N, CA, C and O atoms as a DFTB+ gen file, in Angstrom:
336 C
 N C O
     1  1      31.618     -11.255     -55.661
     2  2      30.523     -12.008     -55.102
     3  2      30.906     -12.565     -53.749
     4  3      30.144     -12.745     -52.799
     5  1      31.930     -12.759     -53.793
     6  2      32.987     -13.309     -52.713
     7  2      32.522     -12.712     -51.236
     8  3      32.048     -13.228     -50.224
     9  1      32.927     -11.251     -51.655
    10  2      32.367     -10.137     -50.608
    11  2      30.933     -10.099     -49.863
    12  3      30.552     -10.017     -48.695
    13  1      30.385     -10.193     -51.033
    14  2      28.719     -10.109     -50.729
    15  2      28.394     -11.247     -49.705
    16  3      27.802     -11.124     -48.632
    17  1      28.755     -12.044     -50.100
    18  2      28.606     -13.456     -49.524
    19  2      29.332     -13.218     -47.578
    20  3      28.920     -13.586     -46.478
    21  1      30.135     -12.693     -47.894
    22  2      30.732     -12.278     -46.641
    23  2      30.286     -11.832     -46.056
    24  3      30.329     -12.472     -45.005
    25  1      29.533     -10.632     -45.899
    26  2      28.863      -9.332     -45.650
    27  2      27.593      -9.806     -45.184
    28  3      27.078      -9.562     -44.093
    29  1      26.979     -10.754     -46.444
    30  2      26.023     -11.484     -45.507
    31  2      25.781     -12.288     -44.176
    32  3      24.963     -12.280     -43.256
    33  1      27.019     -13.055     -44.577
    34  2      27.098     -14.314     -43.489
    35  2      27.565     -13.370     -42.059
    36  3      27.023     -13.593     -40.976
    37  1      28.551     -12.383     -42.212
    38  2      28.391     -11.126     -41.071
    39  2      26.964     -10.889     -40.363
    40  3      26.609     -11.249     -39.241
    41  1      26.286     -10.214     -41.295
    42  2      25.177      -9.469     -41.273
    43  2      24.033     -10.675     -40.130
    44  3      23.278     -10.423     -39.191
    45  1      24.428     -11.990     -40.829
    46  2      23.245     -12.650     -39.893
    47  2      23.915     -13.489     -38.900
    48  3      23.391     -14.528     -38.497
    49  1      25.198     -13.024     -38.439
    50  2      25.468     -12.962     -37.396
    51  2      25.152     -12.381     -36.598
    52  3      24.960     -12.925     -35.510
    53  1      24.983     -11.234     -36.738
    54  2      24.982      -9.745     -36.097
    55  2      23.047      -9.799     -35.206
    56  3      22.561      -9.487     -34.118
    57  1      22.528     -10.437     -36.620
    58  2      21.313     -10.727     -36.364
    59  2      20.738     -11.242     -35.105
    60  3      20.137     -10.628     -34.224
    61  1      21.133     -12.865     -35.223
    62  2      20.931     -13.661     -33.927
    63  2      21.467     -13.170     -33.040
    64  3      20.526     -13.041     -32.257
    65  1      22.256     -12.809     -32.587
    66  2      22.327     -12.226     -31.087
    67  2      21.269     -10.587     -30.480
    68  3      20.860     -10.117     -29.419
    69  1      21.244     -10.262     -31.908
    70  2      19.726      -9.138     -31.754
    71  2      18.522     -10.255     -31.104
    72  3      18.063     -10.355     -29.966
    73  1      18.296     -10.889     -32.148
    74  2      17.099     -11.512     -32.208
    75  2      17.275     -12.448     -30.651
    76  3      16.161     -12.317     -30.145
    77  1      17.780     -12.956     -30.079
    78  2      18.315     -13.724     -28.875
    79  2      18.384     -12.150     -27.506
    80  3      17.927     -12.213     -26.365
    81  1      18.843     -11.345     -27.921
    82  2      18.982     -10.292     -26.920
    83  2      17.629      -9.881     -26.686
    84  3      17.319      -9.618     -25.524
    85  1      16.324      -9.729     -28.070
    86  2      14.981      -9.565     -27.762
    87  2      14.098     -10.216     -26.720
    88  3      13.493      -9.614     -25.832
    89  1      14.098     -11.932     -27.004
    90  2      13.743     -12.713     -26.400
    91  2      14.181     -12.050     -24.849
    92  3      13.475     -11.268     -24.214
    93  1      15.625     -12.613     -24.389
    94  2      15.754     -12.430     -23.429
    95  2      15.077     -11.059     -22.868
    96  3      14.476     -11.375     -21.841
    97  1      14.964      -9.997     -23.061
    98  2      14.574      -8.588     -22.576
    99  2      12.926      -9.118     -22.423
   100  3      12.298      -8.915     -21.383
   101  1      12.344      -9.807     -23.586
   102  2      10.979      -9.952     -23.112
   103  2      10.652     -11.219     -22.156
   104  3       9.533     -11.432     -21.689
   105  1      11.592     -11.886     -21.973
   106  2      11.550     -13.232     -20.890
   107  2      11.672     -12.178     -19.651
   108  3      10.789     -12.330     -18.807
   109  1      12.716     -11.017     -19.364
   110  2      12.751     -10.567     -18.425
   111  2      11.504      -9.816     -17.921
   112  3      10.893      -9.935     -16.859
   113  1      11.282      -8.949     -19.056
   114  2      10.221      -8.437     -18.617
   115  2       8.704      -9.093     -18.301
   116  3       7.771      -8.537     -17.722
   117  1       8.757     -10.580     -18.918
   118  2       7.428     -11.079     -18.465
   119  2       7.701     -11.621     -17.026
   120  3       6.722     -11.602     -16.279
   121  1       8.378     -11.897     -16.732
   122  2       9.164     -11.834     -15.029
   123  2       8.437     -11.179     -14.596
   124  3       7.518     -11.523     -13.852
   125  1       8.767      -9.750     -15.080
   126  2       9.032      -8.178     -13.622
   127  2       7.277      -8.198     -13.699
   128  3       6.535      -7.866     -12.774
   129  1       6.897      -8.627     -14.906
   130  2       5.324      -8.565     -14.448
   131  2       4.254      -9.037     -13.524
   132  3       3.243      -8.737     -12.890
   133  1       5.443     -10.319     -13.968
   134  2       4.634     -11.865     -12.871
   135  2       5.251     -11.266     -11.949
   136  3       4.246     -11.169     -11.245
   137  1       6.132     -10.719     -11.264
   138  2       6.366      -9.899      -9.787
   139  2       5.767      -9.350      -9.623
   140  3       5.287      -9.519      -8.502
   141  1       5.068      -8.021     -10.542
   142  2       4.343      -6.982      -9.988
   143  2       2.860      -7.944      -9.578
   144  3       2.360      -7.818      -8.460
   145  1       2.456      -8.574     -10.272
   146  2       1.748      -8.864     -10.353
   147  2       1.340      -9.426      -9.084
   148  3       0.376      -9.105      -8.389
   149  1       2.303     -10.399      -8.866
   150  2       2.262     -11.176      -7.236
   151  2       2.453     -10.328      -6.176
   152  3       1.989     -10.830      -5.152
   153  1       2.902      -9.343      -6.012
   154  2       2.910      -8.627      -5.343
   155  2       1.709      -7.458      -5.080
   156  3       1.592      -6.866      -4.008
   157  1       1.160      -7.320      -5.825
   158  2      -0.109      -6.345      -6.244
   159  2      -0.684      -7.504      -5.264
   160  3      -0.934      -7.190      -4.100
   161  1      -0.900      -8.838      -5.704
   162  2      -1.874      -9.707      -5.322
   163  2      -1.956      -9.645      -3.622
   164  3      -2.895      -9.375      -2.874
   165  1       0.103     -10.190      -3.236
   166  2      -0.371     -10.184      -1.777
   167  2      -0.284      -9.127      -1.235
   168  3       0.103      -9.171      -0.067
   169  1      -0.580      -7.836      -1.800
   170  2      -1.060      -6.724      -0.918
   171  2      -2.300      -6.603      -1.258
   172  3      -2.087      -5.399      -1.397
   173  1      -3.247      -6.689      -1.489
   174  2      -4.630      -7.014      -1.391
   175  2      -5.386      -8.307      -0.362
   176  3      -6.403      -8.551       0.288
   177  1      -4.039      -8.892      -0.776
   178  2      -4.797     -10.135       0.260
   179  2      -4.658      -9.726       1.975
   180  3      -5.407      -9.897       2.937
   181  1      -3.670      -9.274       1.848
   182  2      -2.801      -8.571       3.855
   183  2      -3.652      -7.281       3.878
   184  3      -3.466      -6.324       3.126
   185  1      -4.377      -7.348       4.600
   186  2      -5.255      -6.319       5.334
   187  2      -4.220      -5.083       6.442
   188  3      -3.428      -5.369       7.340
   189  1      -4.457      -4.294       6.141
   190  2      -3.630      -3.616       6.981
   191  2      -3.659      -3.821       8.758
   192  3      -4.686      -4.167       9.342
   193  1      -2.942      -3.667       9.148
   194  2      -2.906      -3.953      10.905
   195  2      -3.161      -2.451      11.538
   196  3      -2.284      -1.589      11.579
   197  1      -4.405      -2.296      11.987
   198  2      -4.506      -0.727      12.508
   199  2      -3.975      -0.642      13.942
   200  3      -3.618       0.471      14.327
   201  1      -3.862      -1.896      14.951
   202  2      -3.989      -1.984      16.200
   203  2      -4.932      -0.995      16.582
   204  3      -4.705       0.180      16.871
   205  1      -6.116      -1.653      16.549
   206  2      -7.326      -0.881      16.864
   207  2      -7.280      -1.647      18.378
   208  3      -7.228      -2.872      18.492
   209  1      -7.313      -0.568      19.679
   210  2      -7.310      -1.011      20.886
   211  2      -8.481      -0.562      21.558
   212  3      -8.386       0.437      22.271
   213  1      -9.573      -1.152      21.439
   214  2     -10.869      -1.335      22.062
   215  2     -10.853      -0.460      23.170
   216  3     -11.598       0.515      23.272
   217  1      -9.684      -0.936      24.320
   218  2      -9.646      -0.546      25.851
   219  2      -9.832       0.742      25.942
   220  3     -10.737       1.388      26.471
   221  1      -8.686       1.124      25.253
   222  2      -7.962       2.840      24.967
   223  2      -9.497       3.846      24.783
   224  3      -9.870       4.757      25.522
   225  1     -10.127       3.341      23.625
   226  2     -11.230       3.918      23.300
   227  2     -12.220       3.744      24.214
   228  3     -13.119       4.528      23.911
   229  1     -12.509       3.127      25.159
   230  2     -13.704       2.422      25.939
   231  2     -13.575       3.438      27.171
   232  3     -14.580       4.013      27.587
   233  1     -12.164       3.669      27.812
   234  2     -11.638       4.659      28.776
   235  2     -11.585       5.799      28.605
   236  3     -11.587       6.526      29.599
   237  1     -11.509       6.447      27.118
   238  2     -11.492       7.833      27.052
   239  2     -13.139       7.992      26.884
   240  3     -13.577       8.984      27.469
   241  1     -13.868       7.399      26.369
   242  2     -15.345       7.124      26.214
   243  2     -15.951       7.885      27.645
   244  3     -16.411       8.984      27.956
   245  1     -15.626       6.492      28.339
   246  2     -15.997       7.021      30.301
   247  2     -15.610       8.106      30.478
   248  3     -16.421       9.031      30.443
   249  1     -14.305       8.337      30.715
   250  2     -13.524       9.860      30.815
   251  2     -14.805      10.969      30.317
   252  3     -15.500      11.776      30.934
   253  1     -14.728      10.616      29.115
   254  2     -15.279      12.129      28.629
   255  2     -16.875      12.339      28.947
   256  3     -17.363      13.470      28.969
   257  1     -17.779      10.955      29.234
   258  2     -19.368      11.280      30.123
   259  2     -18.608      11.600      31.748
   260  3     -19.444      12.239      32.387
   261  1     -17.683      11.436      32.372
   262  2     -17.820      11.620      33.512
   263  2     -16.968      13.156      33.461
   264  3     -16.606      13.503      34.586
   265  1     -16.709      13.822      32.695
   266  2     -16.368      15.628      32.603
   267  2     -17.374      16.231      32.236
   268  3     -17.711      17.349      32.627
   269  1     -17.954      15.536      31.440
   270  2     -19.467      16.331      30.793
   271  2     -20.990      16.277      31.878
   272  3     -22.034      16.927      31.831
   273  1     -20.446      15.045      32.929
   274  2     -21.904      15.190      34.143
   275  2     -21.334      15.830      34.832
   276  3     -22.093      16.650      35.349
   277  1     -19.743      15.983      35.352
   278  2     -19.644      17.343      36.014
   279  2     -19.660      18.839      35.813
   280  3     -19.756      19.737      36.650
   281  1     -19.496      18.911      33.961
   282  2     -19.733      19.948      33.914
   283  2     -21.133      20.300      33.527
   284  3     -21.090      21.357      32.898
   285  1     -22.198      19.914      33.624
   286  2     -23.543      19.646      33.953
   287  2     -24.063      20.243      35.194
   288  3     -24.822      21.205      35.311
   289  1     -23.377      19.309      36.342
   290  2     -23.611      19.429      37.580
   291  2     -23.220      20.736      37.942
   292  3     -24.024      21.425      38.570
   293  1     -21.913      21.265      37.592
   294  2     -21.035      22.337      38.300
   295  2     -22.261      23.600      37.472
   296  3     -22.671      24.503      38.202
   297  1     -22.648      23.566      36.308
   298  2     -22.942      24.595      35.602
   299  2     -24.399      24.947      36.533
   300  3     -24.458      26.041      37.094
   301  1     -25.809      23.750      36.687
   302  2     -26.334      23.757      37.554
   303  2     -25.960      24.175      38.851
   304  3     -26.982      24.582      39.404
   305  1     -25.303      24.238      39.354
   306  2     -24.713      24.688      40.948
   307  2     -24.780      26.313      40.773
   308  3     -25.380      27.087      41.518
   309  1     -24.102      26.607      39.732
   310  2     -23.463      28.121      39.468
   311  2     -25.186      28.691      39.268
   312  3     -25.762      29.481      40.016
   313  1     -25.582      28.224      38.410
   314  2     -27.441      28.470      37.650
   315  2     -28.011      29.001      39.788
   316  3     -28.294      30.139      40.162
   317  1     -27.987      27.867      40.575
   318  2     -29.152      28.290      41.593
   319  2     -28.440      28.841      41.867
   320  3     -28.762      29.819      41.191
   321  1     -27.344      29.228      42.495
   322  2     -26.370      30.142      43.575
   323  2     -26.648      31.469      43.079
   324  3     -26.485      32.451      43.805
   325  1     -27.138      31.580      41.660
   326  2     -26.808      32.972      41.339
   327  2     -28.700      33.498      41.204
   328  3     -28.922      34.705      41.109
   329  1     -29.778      32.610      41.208
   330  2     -30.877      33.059      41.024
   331  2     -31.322      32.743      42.307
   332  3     -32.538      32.550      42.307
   333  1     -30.863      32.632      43.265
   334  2     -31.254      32.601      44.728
   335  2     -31.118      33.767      45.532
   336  3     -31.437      33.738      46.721
């Protein structure tokens, strides 16, 4: 009986540090959640930065009506020169 008794008091040794190693793994993992989690959050909140540059676009804008009235103009030029 001696034994048994032994074997037990082993046995729920063995136990609590299971049962203590669980906890901890799920303390950790409710962590890594509350991280993901916060992190999910402030990337939703931070808008991406496009550097959208107004100017850049406003200049190639002009650029490209002032190639298209010359090539307008030039195409007209070529049109009478050749039905004259």
């Amino acid at each position: 009986m001696a034994g048994a008794t032994a074997a037990a008091l082993e046995l729920g040794k063995t136990i609590r540090p299971i049962k203590q190693a669980a906890k901890n793994k799920q303390a950790v993992e409710n962590k890594q959640v509350t991280t993901r989690e916060q992190a999910t959050t402030q990337k939703r909140a931070t808008l991406p930065q496009t550097n959208d540059n107004r100017q850049a676009s406003v200049t190639a804008e002009i650029l490209g009506l002032i190639v298209a009235a010359l090539l307008a103009g030039l195409s007209a030029m070529l049109k009478r020169r050749h039905e004259g």
